[in-house]
Amino acid sequence: MPDNYEPKILAYCCQWCSYAAADLAGSMRLQYPANVRIVRVPCTGRVDLLHMLKAFEDGADGVFLSGCLLDDCHYVNGNYKAQKRVTEGKKILEQIGVEPERLEMFFNSSAMGPQFATTCIDFTGRIRELGPLYPQAPPEAQVLEASHG
Ligand code: FES
Protein backbone atom coordinates (compact mmCIF):
# COMPACT_ATOMS: atom_id res chain seq x y z
CA MET A 1 0.00 0.00 0.00
CA PRO A 2 1.42 3.43 -0.88
CA ASP A 3 2.52 5.56 2.12
CA ASN A 4 0.27 8.41 1.09
CA TYR A 5 -2.76 6.20 0.51
CA GLU A 6 -6.04 7.98 1.14
CA PRO A 7 -9.23 5.97 0.65
CA LYS A 8 -12.05 7.16 -1.54
CA ILE A 9 -15.34 6.82 0.28
CA LEU A 10 -18.84 7.38 -1.00
CA ALA A 11 -21.64 8.10 1.45
CA TYR A 12 -25.30 8.01 0.52
CA CYS A 13 -27.03 10.25 3.05
CA CYS A 14 -30.75 10.72 3.39
CA GLN A 15 -31.74 14.35 3.08
CA TRP A 16 -33.95 14.42 6.18
CA CYS A 17 -31.52 13.25 8.80
CA SER A 18 -27.99 12.33 7.88
CA TYR A 19 -27.44 15.00 5.26
CA ALA A 20 -28.71 17.51 7.81
CA ALA A 21 -26.34 15.95 10.36
CA ALA A 22 -23.47 16.48 7.91
CA ASP A 23 -24.59 20.09 7.54
CA LEU A 24 -24.72 20.47 11.30
CA ALA A 25 -21.23 19.01 11.63
CA GLY A 26 -20.08 21.65 9.14
CA SER A 27 -21.87 24.46 11.02
CA MET A 28 -20.27 23.27 14.25
CA ARG A 29 -16.90 23.35 12.48
CA LEU A 30 -16.34 19.70 13.30
CA GLN A 31 -13.60 18.19 11.23
CA TYR A 32 -14.18 15.01 9.32
CA PRO A 33 -12.06 13.48 6.58
CA ALA A 34 -12.28 14.93 3.10
CA ASN A 35 -12.14 11.33 1.88
CA VAL A 36 -15.91 11.11 2.28
CA ARG A 37 -17.92 12.28 -0.73
CA ILE A 38 -21.57 12.67 0.11
CA VAL A 39 -24.45 11.91 -2.23
CA ARG A 40 -27.74 13.29 -0.96
CA VAL A 41 -30.67 10.94 -1.50
CA PRO A 42 -34.36 11.42 -0.60
CA CYS A 43 -34.20 8.34 1.64
CA THR A 44 -31.69 5.51 2.06
CA GLY A 45 -34.51 3.25 0.88
CA ARG A 46 -33.96 4.82 -2.53
CA VAL A 47 -30.43 3.41 -2.72
CA ASP A 48 -30.42 0.25 -4.73
CA LEU A 49 -27.91 -2.56 -4.32
CA LEU A 50 -26.66 -1.65 -7.76
CA HIS A 51 -25.83 1.91 -6.60
CA MET A 52 -23.65 0.46 -3.84
CA LEU A 53 -21.83 -2.04 -6.05
CA LYS A 54 -21.41 0.41 -8.93
CA ALA A 55 -19.67 2.82 -6.55
CA PHE A 56 -17.04 0.14 -5.88
CA GLU A 57 -16.73 -0.57 -9.58
CA ASP A 58 -16.19 3.16 -10.18
CA GLY A 59 -13.27 3.28 -7.76
CA ALA A 60 -14.64 3.74 -4.24
CA ASP A 61 -12.68 1.90 -1.54
CA GLY A 62 -15.59 2.09 0.88
CA VAL A 63 -19.27 2.88 0.71
CA PHE A 64 -21.71 3.68 3.45
CA LEU A 65 -25.32 4.63 3.78
CA SER A 66 -26.44 6.92 6.54
CA GLY A 67 -30.13 7.16 7.20
CA CYS A 68 -32.62 8.28 9.78
CA LEU A 69 -32.75 6.45 13.08
CA LEU A 70 -34.69 3.21 12.90
CA ASP A 71 -38.44 3.91 13.13
CA ASP A 72 -37.82 7.57 12.22
CA CYS A 73 -37.63 7.20 8.43
CA HIS A 74 -39.77 9.83 6.70
CA TYR A 75 -40.90 7.17 4.29
CA VAL A 76 -41.89 4.69 7.01
CA ASN A 77 -39.38 1.89 6.51
CA GLY A 78 -36.87 2.99 3.87
CA ASN A 79 -33.97 2.67 6.28
CA TYR A 80 -35.01 -0.89 7.17
CA LYS A 81 -35.03 -1.74 3.46
CA ALA A 82 -31.63 -0.09 3.04
CA GLN A 83 -30.22 -2.02 5.99
CA LYS A 84 -31.43 -5.25 4.40
CA ARG A 85 -29.82 -4.32 1.07
CA VAL A 86 -26.54 -3.49 2.79
CA THR A 87 -26.59 -6.94 4.40
CA GLU A 88 -27.17 -8.45 0.95
CA GLY A 89 -24.41 -6.29 -0.50
CA LYS A 90 -21.97 -7.49 2.15
CA LYS A 91 -22.73 -11.09 1.21
CA ILE A 92 -22.11 -10.36 -2.48
CA LEU A 93 -18.82 -8.61 -1.68
CA GLU A 94 -17.71 -11.57 0.40
CA GLN A 95 -18.58 -13.97 -2.43
CA ILE A 96 -16.39 -12.06 -4.86
CA GLY A 97 -13.49 -11.83 -2.43
CA VAL A 98 -13.97 -8.25 -1.24
CA GLU A 99 -13.99 -7.44 2.48
CA PRO A 100 -17.65 -6.92 3.48
CA GLU A 101 -16.53 -4.27 5.99
CA ARG A 102 -16.10 -1.94 3.04
CA LEU A 103 -19.87 -1.53 2.97
CA GLU A 104 -21.81 -0.29 5.98
CA MET A 105 -25.08 1.17 7.17
CA PHE A 106 -25.27 3.90 9.81
CA PHE A 107 -28.09 5.85 11.38
CA ASN A 108 -27.70 9.51 12.27
CA SER A 109 -30.52 11.92 13.09
CA SER A 110 -30.36 15.56 12.02
CA ALA A 111 -29.24 16.51 15.55
CA MET A 112 -26.29 14.11 15.45
CA GLY A 113 -23.68 16.30 13.78
CA PRO A 114 -20.88 15.15 16.11
CA GLN A 115 -21.87 11.49 15.69
CA PHE A 116 -21.92 11.92 11.91
CA ALA A 117 -18.39 13.34 12.02
CA THR A 118 -17.31 10.39 14.18
CA THR A 119 -18.95 7.99 11.72
CA CYS A 120 -16.87 9.49 8.90
CA ILE A 121 -13.65 9.43 10.94
CA ASP A 122 -14.12 5.83 12.10
CA PHE A 123 -15.17 4.50 8.71
CA THR A 124 -12.30 6.26 6.96
CA GLY A 125 -9.92 4.70 9.51
CA ARG A 126 -11.41 1.28 8.86
CA ILE A 127 -11.00 1.59 5.09
CA ARG A 128 -7.51 3.05 5.43
CA GLU A 129 -6.53 -0.07 7.37
CA LEU A 130 -8.05 -2.36 4.73
CA GLY A 131 -6.13 -0.55 2.01
CA PRO A 132 -7.07 0.14 -1.60
CA LEU A 133 -9.73 -2.05 -3.12
CA TYR A 134 -7.88 -2.22 -6.40
CA PRO A 135 -4.09 -2.69 -6.49
CA GLN A 136 -4.24 -0.53 -9.58
CA ALA A 137 -7.05 1.94 -10.05
CA PRO A 138 -9.58 0.79 -12.66
CA PRO A 139 -10.23 3.20 -15.54
CA GLU A 140 -13.57 4.12 -13.96
CA ALA A 141 -11.75 5.37 -10.85
CA GLN A 142 -9.91 7.90 -12.93
CA VAL A 143 -13.29 9.19 -14.07
CA LEU A 144 -14.45 9.42 -10.43
CA GLU A 145 -11.27 11.26 -9.46
CA ALA A 146 -11.53 13.64 -12.38
CA SER A 147 -15.16 14.46 -11.58
CA HIS A 148 -14.32 15.26 -7.94
CA GLY A 149 -11.09 17.10 -8.59
FE1 FES B 1 -34.17 9.11 6.10
FE2 FES B 1 -35.75 7.26 4.99
S1 FES B 1 -36.08 9.38 5.09
S2 FES B 1 -33.78 7.01 5.85
PDB file of C-alpha atoms and ligand atoms in Angstrom:
ATOM      1  CA  MET A   1       0.000   0.000   0.000  1.00  0.00           C
ATOM      2  CA  PRO A   2       1.418   3.425  -0.876  1.00  0.00           C
ATOM      3  CA  ASP A   3       2.515   5.561   2.118  1.00  0.00           C
ATOM      4  CA  ASN A   4       0.269   8.411   1.093  1.00  0.00           C
ATOM      5  CA  TYR A   5      -2.765   6.198   0.514  1.00  0.00           C
ATOM      6  CA  GLU A   6      -6.036   7.985   1.138  1.00  0.00           C
ATOM      7  CA  PRO A   7      -9.229   5.973   0.649  1.00  0.00           C
ATOM      8  CA  LYS A   8     -12.055   7.158  -1.536  1.00  0.00           C
ATOM      9  CA  ILE A   9     -15.341   6.823   0.281  1.00  0.00           C
ATOM     10  CA  LEU A  10     -18.840   7.382  -1.004  1.00  0.00           C
ATOM     11  CA  ALA A  11     -21.636   8.104   1.453  1.00  0.00           C
ATOM     12  CA  TYR A  12     -25.298   8.005   0.524  1.00  0.00           C
ATOM     13  CA  CYS A  13     -27.026  10.254   3.052  1.00  0.00           C
ATOM     14  CA  CYS A  14     -30.747  10.719   3.391  1.00  0.00           C
ATOM     15  CA  GLN A  15     -31.744  14.353   3.076  1.00  0.00           C
ATOM     16  CA  TRP A  16     -33.949  14.424   6.176  1.00  0.00           C
ATOM     17  CA  CYS A  17     -31.518  13.255   8.804  1.00  0.00           C
ATOM     18  CA  SER A  18     -27.986  12.331   7.882  1.00  0.00           C
ATOM     19  CA  TYR A  19     -27.443  14.998   5.255  1.00  0.00           C
ATOM     20  CA  ALA A  20     -28.714  17.510   7.811  1.00  0.00           C
ATOM     21  CA  ALA A  21     -26.339  15.954  10.363  1.00  0.00           C
ATOM     22  CA  ALA A  22     -23.471  16.476   7.914  1.00  0.00           C
ATOM     23  CA  ASP A  23     -24.585  20.092   7.536  1.00  0.00           C
ATOM     24  CA  LEU A  24     -24.715  20.471  11.297  1.00  0.00           C
ATOM     25  CA  ALA A  25     -21.226  19.015  11.628  1.00  0.00           C
ATOM     26  CA  GLY A  26     -20.077  21.654   9.137  1.00  0.00           C
ATOM     27  CA  SER A  27     -21.866  24.459  11.021  1.00  0.00           C
ATOM     28  CA  MET A  28     -20.267  23.268  14.255  1.00  0.00           C
ATOM     29  CA  ARG A  29     -16.901  23.346  12.481  1.00  0.00           C
ATOM     30  CA  LEU A  30     -16.344  19.699  13.299  1.00  0.00           C
ATOM     31  CA  GLN A  31     -13.595  18.194  11.233  1.00  0.00           C
ATOM     32  CA  TYR A  32     -14.182  15.008   9.321  1.00  0.00           C
ATOM     33  CA  PRO A  33     -12.059  13.479   6.575  1.00  0.00           C
ATOM     34  CA  ALA A  34     -12.282  14.935   3.099  1.00  0.00           C
ATOM     35  CA  ASN A  35     -12.144  11.333   1.878  1.00  0.00           C
ATOM     36  CA  VAL A  36     -15.915  11.107   2.283  1.00  0.00           C
ATOM     37  CA  ARG A  37     -17.920  12.280  -0.729  1.00  0.00           C
ATOM     38  CA  ILE A  38     -21.575  12.670   0.114  1.00  0.00           C
ATOM     39  CA  VAL A  39     -24.448  11.906  -2.229  1.00  0.00           C
ATOM     40  CA  ARG A  40     -27.741  13.293  -0.963  1.00  0.00           C
ATOM     41  CA  VAL A  41     -30.672  10.944  -1.497  1.00  0.00           C
ATOM     42  CA  PRO A  42     -34.357  11.416  -0.597  1.00  0.00           C
ATOM     43  CA  CYS A  43     -34.198   8.338   1.637  1.00  0.00           C
ATOM     44  CA  THR A  44     -31.694   5.512   2.056  1.00  0.00           C
ATOM     45  CA  GLY A  45     -34.513   3.250   0.884  1.00  0.00           C
ATOM     46  CA  ARG A  46     -33.964   4.823  -2.526  1.00  0.00           C
ATOM     47  CA  VAL A  47     -30.434   3.414  -2.720  1.00  0.00           C
ATOM     48  CA  ASP A  48     -30.416   0.246  -4.733  1.00  0.00           C
ATOM     49  CA  LEU A  49     -27.913  -2.560  -4.317  1.00  0.00           C
ATOM     50  CA  LEU A  50     -26.656  -1.650  -7.762  1.00  0.00           C
ATOM     51  CA  HIS A  51     -25.834   1.910  -6.595  1.00  0.00           C
ATOM     52  CA  MET A  52     -23.653   0.461  -3.842  1.00  0.00           C
ATOM     53  CA  LEU A  53     -21.834  -2.043  -6.053  1.00  0.00           C
ATOM     54  CA  LYS A  54     -21.409   0.407  -8.930  1.00  0.00           C
ATOM     55  CA  ALA A  55     -19.666   2.816  -6.550  1.00  0.00           C
ATOM     56  CA  PHE A  56     -17.039   0.142  -5.882  1.00  0.00           C
ATOM     57  CA  GLU A  57     -16.727  -0.566  -9.584  1.00  0.00           C
ATOM     58  CA  ASP A  58     -16.192   3.156 -10.176  1.00  0.00           C
ATOM     59  CA  GLY A  59     -13.272   3.279  -7.759  1.00  0.00           C
ATOM     60  CA  ALA A  60     -14.643   3.743  -4.243  1.00  0.00           C
ATOM     61  CA  ASP A  61     -12.683   1.897  -1.543  1.00  0.00           C
ATOM     62  CA  GLY A  62     -15.586   2.086   0.881  1.00  0.00           C
ATOM     63  CA  VAL A  63     -19.272   2.881   0.709  1.00  0.00           C
ATOM     64  CA  PHE A  64     -21.711   3.680   3.455  1.00  0.00           C
ATOM     65  CA  LEU A  65     -25.319   4.626   3.776  1.00  0.00           C
ATOM     66  CA  SER A  66     -26.444   6.918   6.537  1.00  0.00           C
ATOM     67  CA  GLY A  67     -30.126   7.158   7.201  1.00  0.00           C
ATOM     68  CA  CYS A  68     -32.623   8.279   9.778  1.00  0.00           C
ATOM     69  CA  LEU A  69     -32.750   6.445  13.076  1.00  0.00           C
ATOM     70  CA  LEU A  70     -34.694   3.208  12.897  1.00  0.00           C
ATOM     71  CA  ASP A  71     -38.444   3.907  13.128  1.00  0.00           C
ATOM     72  CA  ASP A  72     -37.816   7.572  12.219  1.00  0.00           C
ATOM     73  CA  CYS A  73     -37.627   7.196   8.432  1.00  0.00           C
ATOM     74  CA  HIS A  74     -39.767   9.831   6.702  1.00  0.00           C
ATOM     75  CA  TYR A  75     -40.903   7.170   4.288  1.00  0.00           C
ATOM     76  CA  VAL A  76     -41.888   4.694   7.015  1.00  0.00           C
ATOM     77  CA  ASN A  77     -39.379   1.888   6.506  1.00  0.00           C
ATOM     78  CA  GLY A  78     -36.866   2.989   3.865  1.00  0.00           C
ATOM     79  CA  ASN A  79     -33.966   2.667   6.282  1.00  0.00           C
ATOM     80  CA  TYR A  80     -35.005  -0.885   7.169  1.00  0.00           C
ATOM     81  CA  LYS A  81     -35.033  -1.738   3.460  1.00  0.00           C
ATOM     82  CA  ALA A  82     -31.625  -0.088   3.041  1.00  0.00           C
ATOM     83  CA  GLN A  83     -30.224  -2.021   5.986  1.00  0.00           C
ATOM     84  CA  LYS A  84     -31.426  -5.253   4.402  1.00  0.00           C
ATOM     85  CA  ARG A  85     -29.817  -4.323   1.075  1.00  0.00           C
ATOM     86  CA  VAL A  86     -26.536  -3.488   2.790  1.00  0.00           C
ATOM     87  CA  THR A  87     -26.589  -6.938   4.403  1.00  0.00           C
ATOM     88  CA  GLU A  88     -27.171  -8.450   0.951  1.00  0.00           C
ATOM     89  CA  GLY A  89     -24.406  -6.293  -0.502  1.00  0.00           C
ATOM     90  CA  LYS A  90     -21.970  -7.488   2.149  1.00  0.00           C
ATOM     91  CA  LYS A  91     -22.730 -11.086   1.205  1.00  0.00           C
ATOM     92  CA  ILE A  92     -22.106 -10.359  -2.476  1.00  0.00           C
ATOM     93  CA  LEU A  93     -18.816  -8.609  -1.678  1.00  0.00           C
ATOM     94  CA  GLU A  94     -17.710 -11.572   0.397  1.00  0.00           C
ATOM     95  CA  GLN A  95     -18.584 -13.970  -2.425  1.00  0.00           C
ATOM     96  CA  ILE A  96     -16.394 -12.056  -4.855  1.00  0.00           C
ATOM     97  CA  GLY A  97     -13.486 -11.830  -2.433  1.00  0.00           C
ATOM     98  CA  VAL A  98     -13.965  -8.253  -1.239  1.00  0.00           C
ATOM     99  CA  GLU A  99     -13.992  -7.443   2.485  1.00  0.00           C
ATOM    100  CA  PRO A 100     -17.653  -6.922   3.482  1.00  0.00           C
ATOM    101  CA  GLU A 101     -16.526  -4.267   5.990  1.00  0.00           C
ATOM    102  CA  ARG A 102     -16.099  -1.938   3.039  1.00  0.00           C
ATOM    103  CA  LEU A 103     -19.871  -1.527   2.970  1.00  0.00           C
ATOM    104  CA  GLU A 104     -21.808  -0.285   5.982  1.00  0.00           C
ATOM    105  CA  MET A 105     -25.081   1.174   7.167  1.00  0.00           C
ATOM    106  CA  PHE A 106     -25.267   3.897   9.814  1.00  0.00           C
ATOM    107  CA  PHE A 107     -28.089   5.850  11.382  1.00  0.00           C
ATOM    108  CA  ASN A 108     -27.702   9.513  12.268  1.00  0.00           C
ATOM    109  CA  SER A 109     -30.518  11.922  13.092  1.00  0.00           C
ATOM    110  CA  SER A 110     -30.362  15.562  12.021  1.00  0.00           C
ATOM    111  CA  ALA A 111     -29.240  16.506  15.546  1.00  0.00           C
ATOM    112  CA  MET A 112     -26.287  14.112  15.453  1.00  0.00           C
ATOM    113  CA  GLY A 113     -23.677  16.296  13.782  1.00  0.00           C
ATOM    114  CA  PRO A 114     -20.882  15.150  16.114  1.00  0.00           C
ATOM    115  CA  GLN A 115     -21.874  11.490  15.686  1.00  0.00           C
ATOM    116  CA  PHE A 116     -21.920  11.919  11.915  1.00  0.00           C
ATOM    117  CA  ALA A 117     -18.386  13.340  12.019  1.00  0.00           C
ATOM    118  CA  THR A 118     -17.310  10.387  14.180  1.00  0.00           C
ATOM    119  CA  THR A 119     -18.947   7.986  11.718  1.00  0.00           C
ATOM    120  CA  CYS A 120     -16.865   9.488   8.903  1.00  0.00           C
ATOM    121  CA  ILE A 121     -13.648   9.433  10.938  1.00  0.00           C
ATOM    122  CA  ASP A 122     -14.125   5.835  12.102  1.00  0.00           C
ATOM    123  CA  PHE A 123     -15.171   4.499   8.708  1.00  0.00           C
ATOM    124  CA  THR A 124     -12.300   6.264   6.962  1.00  0.00           C
ATOM    125  CA  GLY A 125      -9.925   4.701   9.507  1.00  0.00           C
ATOM    126  CA  ARG A 126     -11.410   1.277   8.857  1.00  0.00           C
ATOM    127  CA  ILE A 127     -10.996   1.586   5.095  1.00  0.00           C
ATOM    128  CA  ARG A 128      -7.508   3.050   5.429  1.00  0.00           C
ATOM    129  CA  GLU A 129      -6.528  -0.068   7.373  1.00  0.00           C
ATOM    130  CA  LEU A 130      -8.047  -2.356   4.729  1.00  0.00           C
ATOM    131  CA  GLY A 131      -6.127  -0.549   2.005  1.00  0.00           C
ATOM    132  CA  PRO A 132      -7.066   0.144  -1.600  1.00  0.00           C
ATOM    133  CA  LEU A 133      -9.727  -2.053  -3.122  1.00  0.00           C
ATOM    134  CA  TYR A 134      -7.876  -2.216  -6.403  1.00  0.00           C
ATOM    135  CA  PRO A 135      -4.092  -2.688  -6.485  1.00  0.00           C
ATOM    136  CA  GLN A 136      -4.243  -0.531  -9.575  1.00  0.00           C
ATOM    137  CA  ALA A 137      -7.052   1.937 -10.054  1.00  0.00           C
ATOM    138  CA  PRO A 138      -9.576   0.791 -12.660  1.00  0.00           C
ATOM    139  CA  PRO A 139     -10.235   3.195 -15.540  1.00  0.00           C
ATOM    140  CA  GLU A 140     -13.572   4.124 -13.961  1.00  0.00           C
ATOM    141  CA  ALA A 141     -11.748   5.373 -10.846  1.00  0.00           C
ATOM    142  CA  GLN A 142      -9.911   7.904 -12.930  1.00  0.00           C
ATOM    143  CA  VAL A 143     -13.294   9.187 -14.075  1.00  0.00           C
ATOM    144  CA  LEU A 144     -14.449   9.417 -10.431  1.00  0.00           C
ATOM    145  CA  GLU A 145     -11.267  11.257  -9.462  1.00  0.00           C
ATOM    146  CA  ALA A 146     -11.534  13.639 -12.378  1.00  0.00           C
ATOM    147  CA  SER A 147     -15.157  14.462 -11.584  1.00  0.00           C
ATOM    148  CA  HIS A 148     -14.319  15.255  -7.939  1.00  0.00           C
ATOM    149  CA  GLY A 149     -11.095  17.101  -8.593  1.00  0.00           C
TER     150      GLY A 149
HETATM  151 FE1  FES B   1     -34.174   9.113   6.104  1.00  0.00          FE
HETATM  152 FE2  FES B   1     -35.745   7.258   4.990  1.00  0.00          FE
HETATM  153  S1  FES B   1     -36.078   9.379   5.086  1.00  0.00           S
HETATM  154  S2  FES B   1     -33.784   7.012   5.850  1.00  0.00           S
END
